[in-house]
Coordinates of C-alpha atoms (C1' of nucleotides) in Angstrom, one line a residue:
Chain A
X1 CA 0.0 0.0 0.0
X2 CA 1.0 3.7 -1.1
X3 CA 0.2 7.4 0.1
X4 CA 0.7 9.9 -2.6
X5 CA 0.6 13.1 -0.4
X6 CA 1.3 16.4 -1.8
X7 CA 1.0 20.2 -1.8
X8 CA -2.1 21.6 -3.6
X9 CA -0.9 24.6 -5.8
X10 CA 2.5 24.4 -4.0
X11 CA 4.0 27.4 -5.0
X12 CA 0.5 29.8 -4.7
X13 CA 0.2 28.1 -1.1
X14 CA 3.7 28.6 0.2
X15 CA 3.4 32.5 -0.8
X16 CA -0.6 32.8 0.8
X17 CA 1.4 31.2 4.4
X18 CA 3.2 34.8 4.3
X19 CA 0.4 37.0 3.2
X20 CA -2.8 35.7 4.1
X21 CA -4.7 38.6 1.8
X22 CA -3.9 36.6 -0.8
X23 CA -6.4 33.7 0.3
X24 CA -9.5 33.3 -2.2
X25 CA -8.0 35.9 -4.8
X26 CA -6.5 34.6 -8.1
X27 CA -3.2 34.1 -7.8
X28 CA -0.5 32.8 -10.0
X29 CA 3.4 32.2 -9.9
X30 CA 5.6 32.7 -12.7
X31 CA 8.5 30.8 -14.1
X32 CA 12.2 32.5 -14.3
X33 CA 12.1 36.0 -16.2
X34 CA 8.3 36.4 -15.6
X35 CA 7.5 34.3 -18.7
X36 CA 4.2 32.0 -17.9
X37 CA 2.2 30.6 -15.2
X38 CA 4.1 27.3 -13.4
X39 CA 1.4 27.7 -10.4
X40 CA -2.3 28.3 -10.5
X41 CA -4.8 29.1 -7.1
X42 CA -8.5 27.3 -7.8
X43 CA -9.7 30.7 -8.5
X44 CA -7.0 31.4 -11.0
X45 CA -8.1 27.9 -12.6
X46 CA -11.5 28.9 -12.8
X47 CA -10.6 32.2 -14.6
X48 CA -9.2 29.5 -17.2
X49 CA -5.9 30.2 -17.0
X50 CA -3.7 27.3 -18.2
X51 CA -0.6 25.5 -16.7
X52 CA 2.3 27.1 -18.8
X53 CA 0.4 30.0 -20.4
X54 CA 2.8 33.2 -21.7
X55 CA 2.2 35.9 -19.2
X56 CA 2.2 38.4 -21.6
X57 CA -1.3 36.9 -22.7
X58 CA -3.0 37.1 -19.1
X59 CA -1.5 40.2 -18.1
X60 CA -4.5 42.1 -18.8
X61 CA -6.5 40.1 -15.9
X62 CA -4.9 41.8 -13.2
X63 CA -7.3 44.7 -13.8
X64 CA -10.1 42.5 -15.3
X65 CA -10.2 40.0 -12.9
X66 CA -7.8 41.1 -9.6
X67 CA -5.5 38.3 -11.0
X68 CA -2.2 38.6 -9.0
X69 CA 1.3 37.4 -10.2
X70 CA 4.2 36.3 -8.2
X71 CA 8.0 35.8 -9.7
X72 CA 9.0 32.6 -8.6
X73 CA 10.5 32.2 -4.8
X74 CA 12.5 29.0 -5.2
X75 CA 14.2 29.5 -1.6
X76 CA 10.9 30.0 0.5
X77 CA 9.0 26.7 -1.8
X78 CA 12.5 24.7 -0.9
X79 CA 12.4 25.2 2.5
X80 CA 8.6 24.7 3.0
X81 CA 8.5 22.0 1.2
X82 CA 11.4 20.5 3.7
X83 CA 8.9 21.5 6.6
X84 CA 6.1 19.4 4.9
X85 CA 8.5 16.1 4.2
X86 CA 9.2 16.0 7.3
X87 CA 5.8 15.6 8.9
X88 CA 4.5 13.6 5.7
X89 CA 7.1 11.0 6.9
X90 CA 5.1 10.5 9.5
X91 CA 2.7 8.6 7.2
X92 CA 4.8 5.4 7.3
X93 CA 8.3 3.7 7.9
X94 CA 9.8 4.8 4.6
X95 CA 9.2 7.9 2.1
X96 CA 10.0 8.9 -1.0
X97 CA 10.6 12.4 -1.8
X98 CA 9.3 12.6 -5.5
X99 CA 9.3 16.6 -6.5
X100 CA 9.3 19.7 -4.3
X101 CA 5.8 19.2 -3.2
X102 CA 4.7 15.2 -3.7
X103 CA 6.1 11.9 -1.7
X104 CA 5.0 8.5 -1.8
X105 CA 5.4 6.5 1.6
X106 CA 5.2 3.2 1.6
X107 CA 2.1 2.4 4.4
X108 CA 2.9 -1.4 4.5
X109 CA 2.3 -3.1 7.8
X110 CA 1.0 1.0 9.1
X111 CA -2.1 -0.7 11.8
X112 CA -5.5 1.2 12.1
X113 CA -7.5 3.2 10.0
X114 CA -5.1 4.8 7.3
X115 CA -8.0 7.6 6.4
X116 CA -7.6 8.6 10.3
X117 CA -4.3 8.3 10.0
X118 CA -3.7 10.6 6.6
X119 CA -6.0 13.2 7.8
X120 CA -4.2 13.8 11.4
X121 CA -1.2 14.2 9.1
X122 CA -3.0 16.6 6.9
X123 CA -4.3 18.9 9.5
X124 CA -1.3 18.8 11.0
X125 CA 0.7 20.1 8.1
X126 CA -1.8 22.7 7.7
X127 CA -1.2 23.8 11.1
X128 CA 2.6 23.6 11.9
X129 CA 3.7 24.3 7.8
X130 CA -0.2 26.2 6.5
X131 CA 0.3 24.4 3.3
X132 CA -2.7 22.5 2.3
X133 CA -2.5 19.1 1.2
X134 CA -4.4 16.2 -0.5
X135 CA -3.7 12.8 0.5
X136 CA -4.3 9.5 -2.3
X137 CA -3.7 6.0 -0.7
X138 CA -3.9 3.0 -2.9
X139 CA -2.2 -0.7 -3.8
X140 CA 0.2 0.5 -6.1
X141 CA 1.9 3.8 -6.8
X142 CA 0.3 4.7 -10.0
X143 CA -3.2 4.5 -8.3
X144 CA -2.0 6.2 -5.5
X145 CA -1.3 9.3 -8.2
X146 CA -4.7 8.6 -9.5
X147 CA -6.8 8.3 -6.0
X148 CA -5.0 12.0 -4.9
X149 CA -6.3 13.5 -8.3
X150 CA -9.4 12.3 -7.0
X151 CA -8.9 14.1 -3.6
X152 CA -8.1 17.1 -5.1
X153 CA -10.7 16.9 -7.9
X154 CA -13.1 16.2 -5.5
X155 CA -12.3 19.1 -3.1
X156 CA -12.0 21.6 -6.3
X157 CA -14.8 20.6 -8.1
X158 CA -17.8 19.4 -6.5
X159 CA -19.6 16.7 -8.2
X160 CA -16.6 15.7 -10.1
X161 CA -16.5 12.3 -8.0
X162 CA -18.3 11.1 -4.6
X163 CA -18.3 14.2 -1.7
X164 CA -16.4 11.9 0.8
X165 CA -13.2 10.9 -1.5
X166 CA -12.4 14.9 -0.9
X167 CA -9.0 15.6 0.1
X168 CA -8.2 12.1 1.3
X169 CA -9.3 9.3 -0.6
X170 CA -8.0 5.8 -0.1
X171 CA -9.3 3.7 -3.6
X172 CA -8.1 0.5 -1.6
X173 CA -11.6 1.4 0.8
X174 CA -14.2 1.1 -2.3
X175 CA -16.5 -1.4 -2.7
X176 CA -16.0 -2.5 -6.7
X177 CA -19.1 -0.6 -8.2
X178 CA -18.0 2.3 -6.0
X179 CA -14.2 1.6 -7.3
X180 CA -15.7 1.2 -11.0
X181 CA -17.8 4.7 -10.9
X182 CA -14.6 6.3 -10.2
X183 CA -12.4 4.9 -12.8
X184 CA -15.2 6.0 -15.4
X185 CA -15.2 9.5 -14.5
X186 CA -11.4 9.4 -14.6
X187 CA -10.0 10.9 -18.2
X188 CA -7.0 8.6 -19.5
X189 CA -4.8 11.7 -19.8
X190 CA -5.3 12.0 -15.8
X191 CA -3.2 8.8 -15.2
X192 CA 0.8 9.2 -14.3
X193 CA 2.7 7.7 -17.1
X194 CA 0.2 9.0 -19.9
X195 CA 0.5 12.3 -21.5
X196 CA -0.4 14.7 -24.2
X197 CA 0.5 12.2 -26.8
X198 CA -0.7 9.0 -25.6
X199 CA -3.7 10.4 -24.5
X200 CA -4.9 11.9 -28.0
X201 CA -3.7 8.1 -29.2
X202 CA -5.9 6.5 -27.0
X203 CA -8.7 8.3 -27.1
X204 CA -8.5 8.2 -30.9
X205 CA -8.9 4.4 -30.3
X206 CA -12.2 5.1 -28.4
X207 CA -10.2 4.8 -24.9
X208 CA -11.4 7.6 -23.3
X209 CA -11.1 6.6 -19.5
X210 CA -9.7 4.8 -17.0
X211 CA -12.5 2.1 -17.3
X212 CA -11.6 1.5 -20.7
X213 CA -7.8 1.3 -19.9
X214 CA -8.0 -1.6 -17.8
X215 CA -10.3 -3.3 -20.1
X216 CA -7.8 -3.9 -22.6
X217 CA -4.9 -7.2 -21.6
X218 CA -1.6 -6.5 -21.0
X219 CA -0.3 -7.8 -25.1
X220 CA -2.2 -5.6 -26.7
X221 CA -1.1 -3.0 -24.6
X222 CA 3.0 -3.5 -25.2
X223 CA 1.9 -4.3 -29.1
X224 CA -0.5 -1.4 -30.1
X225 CA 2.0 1.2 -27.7
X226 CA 5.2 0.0 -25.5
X227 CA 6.2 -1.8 -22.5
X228 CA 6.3 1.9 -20.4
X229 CA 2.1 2.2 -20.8
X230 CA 1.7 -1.9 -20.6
X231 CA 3.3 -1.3 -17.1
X232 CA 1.3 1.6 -16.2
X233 CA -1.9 -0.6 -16.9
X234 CA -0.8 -3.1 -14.6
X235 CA -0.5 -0.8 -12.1
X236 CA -4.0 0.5 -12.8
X237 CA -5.1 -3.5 -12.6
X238 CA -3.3 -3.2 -8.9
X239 CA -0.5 -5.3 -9.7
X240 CA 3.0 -3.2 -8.2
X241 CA 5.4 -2.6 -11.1
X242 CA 7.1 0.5 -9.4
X243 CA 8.6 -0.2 -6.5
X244 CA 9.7 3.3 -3.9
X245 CA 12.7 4.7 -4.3
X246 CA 13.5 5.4 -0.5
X247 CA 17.4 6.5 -1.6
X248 CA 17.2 7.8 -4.7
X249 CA 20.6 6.8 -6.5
X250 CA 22.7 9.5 -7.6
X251 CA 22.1 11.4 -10.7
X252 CA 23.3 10.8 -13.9
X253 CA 23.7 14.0 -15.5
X254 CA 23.3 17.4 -13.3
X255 CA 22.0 20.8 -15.6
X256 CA 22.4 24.4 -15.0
X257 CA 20.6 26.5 -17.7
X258 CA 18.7 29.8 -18.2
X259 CA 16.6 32.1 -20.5
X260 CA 18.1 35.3 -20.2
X261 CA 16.2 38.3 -19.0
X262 CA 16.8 40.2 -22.4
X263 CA 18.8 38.9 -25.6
X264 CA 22.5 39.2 -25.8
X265 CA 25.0 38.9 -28.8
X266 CA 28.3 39.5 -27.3
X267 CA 31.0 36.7 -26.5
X268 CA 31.8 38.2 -23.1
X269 CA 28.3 37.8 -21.9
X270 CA 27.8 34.4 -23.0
X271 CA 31.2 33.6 -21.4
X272 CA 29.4 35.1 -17.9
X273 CA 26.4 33.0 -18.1
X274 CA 28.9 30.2 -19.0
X275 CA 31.0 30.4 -16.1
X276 CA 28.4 30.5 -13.8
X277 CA 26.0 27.8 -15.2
X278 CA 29.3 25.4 -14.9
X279 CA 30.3 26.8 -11.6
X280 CA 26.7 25.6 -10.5
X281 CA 26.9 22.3 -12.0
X282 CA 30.0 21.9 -10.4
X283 CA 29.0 22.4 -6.9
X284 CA 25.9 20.3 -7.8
X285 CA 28.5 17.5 -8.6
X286 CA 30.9 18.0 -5.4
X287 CA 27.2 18.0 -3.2
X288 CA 26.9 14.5 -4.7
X289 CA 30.2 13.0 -4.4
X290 CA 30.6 12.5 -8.1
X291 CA 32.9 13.5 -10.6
X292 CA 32.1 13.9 -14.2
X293 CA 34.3 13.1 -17.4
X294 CA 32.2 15.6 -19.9
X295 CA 31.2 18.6 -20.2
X296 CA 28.6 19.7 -22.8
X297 CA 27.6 23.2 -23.5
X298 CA 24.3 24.8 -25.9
X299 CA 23.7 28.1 -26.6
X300 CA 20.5 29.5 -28.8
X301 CA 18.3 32.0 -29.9
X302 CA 14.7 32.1 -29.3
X303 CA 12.3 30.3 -31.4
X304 CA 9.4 32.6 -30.6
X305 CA 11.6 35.5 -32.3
X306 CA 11.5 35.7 -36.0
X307 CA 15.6 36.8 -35.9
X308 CA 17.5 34.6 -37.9
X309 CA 18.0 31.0 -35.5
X310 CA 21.1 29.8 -34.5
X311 CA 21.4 26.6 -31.8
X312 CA 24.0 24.4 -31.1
X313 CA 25.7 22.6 -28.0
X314 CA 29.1 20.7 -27.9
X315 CA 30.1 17.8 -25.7
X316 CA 33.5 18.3 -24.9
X317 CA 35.9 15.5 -22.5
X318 CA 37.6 16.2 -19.9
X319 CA 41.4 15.5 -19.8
X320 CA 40.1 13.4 -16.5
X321 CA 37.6 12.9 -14.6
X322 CA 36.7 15.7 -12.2
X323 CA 34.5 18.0 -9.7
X324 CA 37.0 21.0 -9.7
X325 CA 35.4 24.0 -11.1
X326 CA 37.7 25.4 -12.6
X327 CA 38.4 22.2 -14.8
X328 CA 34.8 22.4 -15.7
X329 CA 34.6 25.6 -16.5
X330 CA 37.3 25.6 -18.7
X331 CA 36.0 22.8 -20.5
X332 CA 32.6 24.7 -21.0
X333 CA 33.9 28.1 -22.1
X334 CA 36.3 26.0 -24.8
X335 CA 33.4 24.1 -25.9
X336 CA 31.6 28.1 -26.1
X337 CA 34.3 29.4 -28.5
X338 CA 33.7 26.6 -30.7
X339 CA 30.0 27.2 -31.3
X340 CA 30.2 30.7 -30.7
X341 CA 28.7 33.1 -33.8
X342 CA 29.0 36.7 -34.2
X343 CA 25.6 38.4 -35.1
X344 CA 22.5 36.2 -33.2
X345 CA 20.4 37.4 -30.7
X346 CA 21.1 34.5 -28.2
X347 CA 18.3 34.0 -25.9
X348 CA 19.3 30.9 -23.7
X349 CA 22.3 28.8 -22.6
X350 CA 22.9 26.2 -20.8
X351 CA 26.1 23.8 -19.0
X352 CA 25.5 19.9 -18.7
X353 CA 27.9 17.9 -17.0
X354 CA 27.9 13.9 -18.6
X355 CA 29.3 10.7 -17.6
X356 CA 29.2 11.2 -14.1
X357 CA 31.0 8.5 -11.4
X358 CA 31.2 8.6 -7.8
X359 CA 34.3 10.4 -6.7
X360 CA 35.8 7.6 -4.6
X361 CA 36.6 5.2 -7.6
X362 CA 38.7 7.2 -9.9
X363 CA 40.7 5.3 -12.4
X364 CA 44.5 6.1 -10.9
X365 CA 46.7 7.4 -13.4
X366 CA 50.9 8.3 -13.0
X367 CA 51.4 11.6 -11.9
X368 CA 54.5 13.5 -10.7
X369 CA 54.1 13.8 -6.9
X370 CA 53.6 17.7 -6.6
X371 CA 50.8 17.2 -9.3
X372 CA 49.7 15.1 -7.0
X373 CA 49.7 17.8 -4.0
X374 CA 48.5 20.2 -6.0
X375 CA 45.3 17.9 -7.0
X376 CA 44.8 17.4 -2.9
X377 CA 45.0 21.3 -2.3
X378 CA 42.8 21.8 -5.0
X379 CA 40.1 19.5 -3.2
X380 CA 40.3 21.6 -0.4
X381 CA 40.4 24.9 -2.2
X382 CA 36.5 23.5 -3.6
X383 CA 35.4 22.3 0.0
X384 CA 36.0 26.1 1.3
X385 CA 34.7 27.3 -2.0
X386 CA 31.8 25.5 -1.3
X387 CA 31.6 26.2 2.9
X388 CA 31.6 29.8 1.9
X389 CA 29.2 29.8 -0.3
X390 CA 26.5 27.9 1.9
X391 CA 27.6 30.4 4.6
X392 CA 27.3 33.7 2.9
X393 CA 25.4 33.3 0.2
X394 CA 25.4 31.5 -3.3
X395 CA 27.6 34.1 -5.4
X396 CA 29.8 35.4 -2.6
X397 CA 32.8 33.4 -4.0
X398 CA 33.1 32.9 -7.6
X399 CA 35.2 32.5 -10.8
X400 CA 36.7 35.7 -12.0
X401 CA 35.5 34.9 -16.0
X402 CA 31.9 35.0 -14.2
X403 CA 31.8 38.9 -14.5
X404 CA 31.2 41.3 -11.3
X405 CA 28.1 41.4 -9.6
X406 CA 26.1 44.5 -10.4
X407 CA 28.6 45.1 -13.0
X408 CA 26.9 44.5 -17.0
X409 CA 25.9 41.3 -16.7
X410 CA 23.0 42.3 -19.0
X411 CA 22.0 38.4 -19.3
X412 CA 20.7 38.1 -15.8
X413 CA 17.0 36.8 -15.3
X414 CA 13.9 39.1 -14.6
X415 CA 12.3 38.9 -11.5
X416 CA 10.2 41.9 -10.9
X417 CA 7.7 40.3 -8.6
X418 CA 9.3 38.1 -6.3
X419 CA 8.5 37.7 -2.8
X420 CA 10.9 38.0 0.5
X421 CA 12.9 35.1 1.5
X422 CA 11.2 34.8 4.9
X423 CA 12.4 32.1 6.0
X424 CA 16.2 31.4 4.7
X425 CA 17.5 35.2 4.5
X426 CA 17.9 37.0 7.9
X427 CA 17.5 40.6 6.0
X428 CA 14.0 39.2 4.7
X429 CA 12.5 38.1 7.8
X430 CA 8.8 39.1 8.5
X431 CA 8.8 41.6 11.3
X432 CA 5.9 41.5 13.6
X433 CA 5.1 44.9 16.2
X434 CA 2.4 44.3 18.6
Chain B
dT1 C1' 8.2 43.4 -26.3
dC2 C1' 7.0 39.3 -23.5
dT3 C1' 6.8 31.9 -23.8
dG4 C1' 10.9 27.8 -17.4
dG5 C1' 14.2 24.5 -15.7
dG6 C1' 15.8 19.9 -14.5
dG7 C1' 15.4 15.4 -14.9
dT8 C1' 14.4 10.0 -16.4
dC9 C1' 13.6 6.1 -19.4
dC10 C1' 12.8 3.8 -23.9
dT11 C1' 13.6 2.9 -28.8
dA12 C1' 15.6 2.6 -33.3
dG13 C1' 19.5 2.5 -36.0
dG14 C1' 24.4 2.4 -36.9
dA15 C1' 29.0 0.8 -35.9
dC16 C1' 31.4 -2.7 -34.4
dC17 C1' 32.8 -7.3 -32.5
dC18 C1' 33.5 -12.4 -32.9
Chain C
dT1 C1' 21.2 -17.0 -58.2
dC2 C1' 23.5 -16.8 -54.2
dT3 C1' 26.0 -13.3 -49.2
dG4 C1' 25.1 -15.7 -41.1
dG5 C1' 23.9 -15.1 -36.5
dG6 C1' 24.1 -13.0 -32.2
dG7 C1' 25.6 -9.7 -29.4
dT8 C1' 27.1 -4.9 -27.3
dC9 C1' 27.7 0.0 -27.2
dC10 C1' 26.6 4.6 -28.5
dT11 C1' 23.7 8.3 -30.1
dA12 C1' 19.7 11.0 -31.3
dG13 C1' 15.2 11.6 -30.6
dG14 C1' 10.8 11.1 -28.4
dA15 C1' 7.8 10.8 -24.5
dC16 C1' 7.0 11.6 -20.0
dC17 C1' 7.3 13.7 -15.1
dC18 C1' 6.9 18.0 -11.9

DNA sequence: TCTGGGGTCCTAGGACCC
DNA sequence: TCTGGGGTCCTAGGACCC
């Protein structure tokens, strides 16, 4: 047995814990550089406002409709969403930590009433954390997913599906009619593993809901489409293909990539972004132990322009594996120069680092002894890199090609609306006078 | 004028091996 | 007219997730 317990409308919640004016209004938060909607209140749902949609094309419902916009507060949603983990673990013996706002835990052998049980839990996340969460509780993981959208659906939309499967809904509970009912008001496209595509296939072959999914046996499934959706029926059926991920294994490839806030065609400006994209990857790296052998690098203009379109990236190996930033960086800003034009308006760019290994089973190679020294002071040079950083502030130590702060940097993101860092910035704090 | 970022897994096809 | 069989590895592209 599975809980699926997460966050409704993380991001609008986590900003409505510090401004409680916000509660019942339309509110949305926007991705980096203000550019759509990555988080939607109910009421901004009901004003039809879709997940992703170009702020530029809703704009004019913050006079219409008292719609308010957020920029995106990545350091207040990460630390909530730490708050809520913890008390979700409280579920069961063992949780996985699936996004910023969702994690499965795994109720096996959990005695007693598990509805009880998930909505203690609930209220007491709403009352310790004041995010509001749904809970879904099922046999396997994918109905889990399906039996929150029920809890959520049912809270949000009334009449959607039966009054009591609101906010906690346990499918494991129903009696089989009751079970049935619900998996024909279910949409395929609703189901985790099955999106846009998919779904328009299926329904094209007259499968429009859940119901019908489970009707059709397992060959037909891994014939007509692929092994990935003949798994996700089984799941549906109730038969566990997905087992949780309690330690989730290292990563194999670690990003660091941005839309700028306005165009730029200079090579020193890309080289800025550059450096620090790779300087972030690289701390990414050292924070999992691991040390990475290549370095690609993509730059590009922006397909929504009608300027002339230029993209390319560049995978470029490292001389050895490594974690040193500097190494990486190199290796980034070389692979720049060789895809570097003159005369694009470059819009986005981005450092991945490839072919990543844990850092404690490096192939040994002959090296001169004070190379050797100089590798071990190099390692420590990073660790105070690193202890500095997480003391002061991301940014307070950096590469010098990463251009001065408050200096040009012209490629910086826009973030005209974004909230105080109450709870991970001292300056920020919320002050309360009696 | 203005359209996010960071991941995973699967598949098909080509190169290569014995 | 006729040209093996079985396997691995790599890459690019597609689909999906939040």
């Amino acid at each position: 047995m599975y809980a699926l317990i997460d966050g409704n409308n993380f991001y609008v919640s986590c900003e409505r814990v510090f401004r409680p004016s916000l509660q019942g209004r339309p509110v949305i938060v926007l991705s980096n550089n203000d550019g759509c909607a990555i988080a939607r209140s109910n009421e901004a749902k009901a004003l039809g406002i879709r997940m992703g949609a170009p702020w530029h094309e809703i704009r004019h419902m913050e006079q219409s409709h008292g719609l308010v916009a957020l920029s995106a507060n990545f350091a207040l949603y990460g630390d909530l969403s730490d708050r809520m983990m913890s008390l979700a673990a409280g579920l069961g013996p063992h949780q996985e930590i699936y996004s910023i706002d969702e994690s499965f835990v795994d109720l096996t052998g959990v005695p007693g009433n598990l509805v009880e049980r998930g909505r203690k839990i609930r209220e007491r996340i709403l009352q310790w954390v004041g995010i509001p969460c749904c809970i879904g509780i099922a046999r396997t993981k994918t109905l889990a997913k399906l039996a929150n959208h029920v809890a959520k659906t049912a809270e949000r939309k009334p009449g959607s599906y039966p009054e009591h499967l609101a906010q906690i809904c346990n499918l494991e509970a129903l009696g089989s009619d009751e079970l049935e009912d619900v998996f024909r008001r279910t949409q395929v496209q609703e189901v985790w593993g099955i999106g846009p595509r998919i779904g328009l296939q299926l329904i094209n072959e007259g499968i429009q809901t859940v119901y019908d999914l489970v009707q059709i046996d397992g060959a037909t499934v891994k014939r007509g489409w692929s092994v990935m959706l003949e798994r996700t029926v089984r799941e549906l059926k109730g038969m566990p293909c997905i087992e949780l991920d309690h330690s989730p294994p290292p990563k194999q490839q670690i990003a660091s990539t941005r839309s700028f806030g306005r165009t730029v065609t200079g090579f020193t400006d890309l080289e800025e972004a550059v450096t620090e994209f790779a300087s972030r990857t690289a701390q990414k790296l050292r924070g999992q132990h691991s040390f990475c052998a290549q370095v690609m690098v993509f730059i590009r203009t922006s397909p929504f322009r009608k300027d002339p379109q230029y993209s390319r990236s560049i995978v470029v190996p490292l001389r050895r594996p490594t974690a040193d930033s500097a190494s990486i960086t190199q290796g980034a800003l070389q692979g720049l120069k060789a895809i570097f034009r003159e005369g694009f308006n470059y819009a986005k760019a981005g450092v991945m680092l490839l072919d990543l290994q844990p850092d404690d089973q490096l192939q040994m190679e002959l090296t001169l002894e004070d190379e050797e020294d100089s590798g071990r002071s190099r390692v420590r040079l990073m660790s105070a890199l690193d202890a500095v950083n997480e003391r002061y502030g991301r940014g307070t130590l950096t590469l010098g090609s990463a251009g001065v702060r408050g200096a040009r940097r012209s490629w910086t993101m826009k973030q005209e609306r974004r909230t105080p860092r109450y709870t991970t910035h001292v300056g920020e704090m919320l002050e309360v006078r009696a």
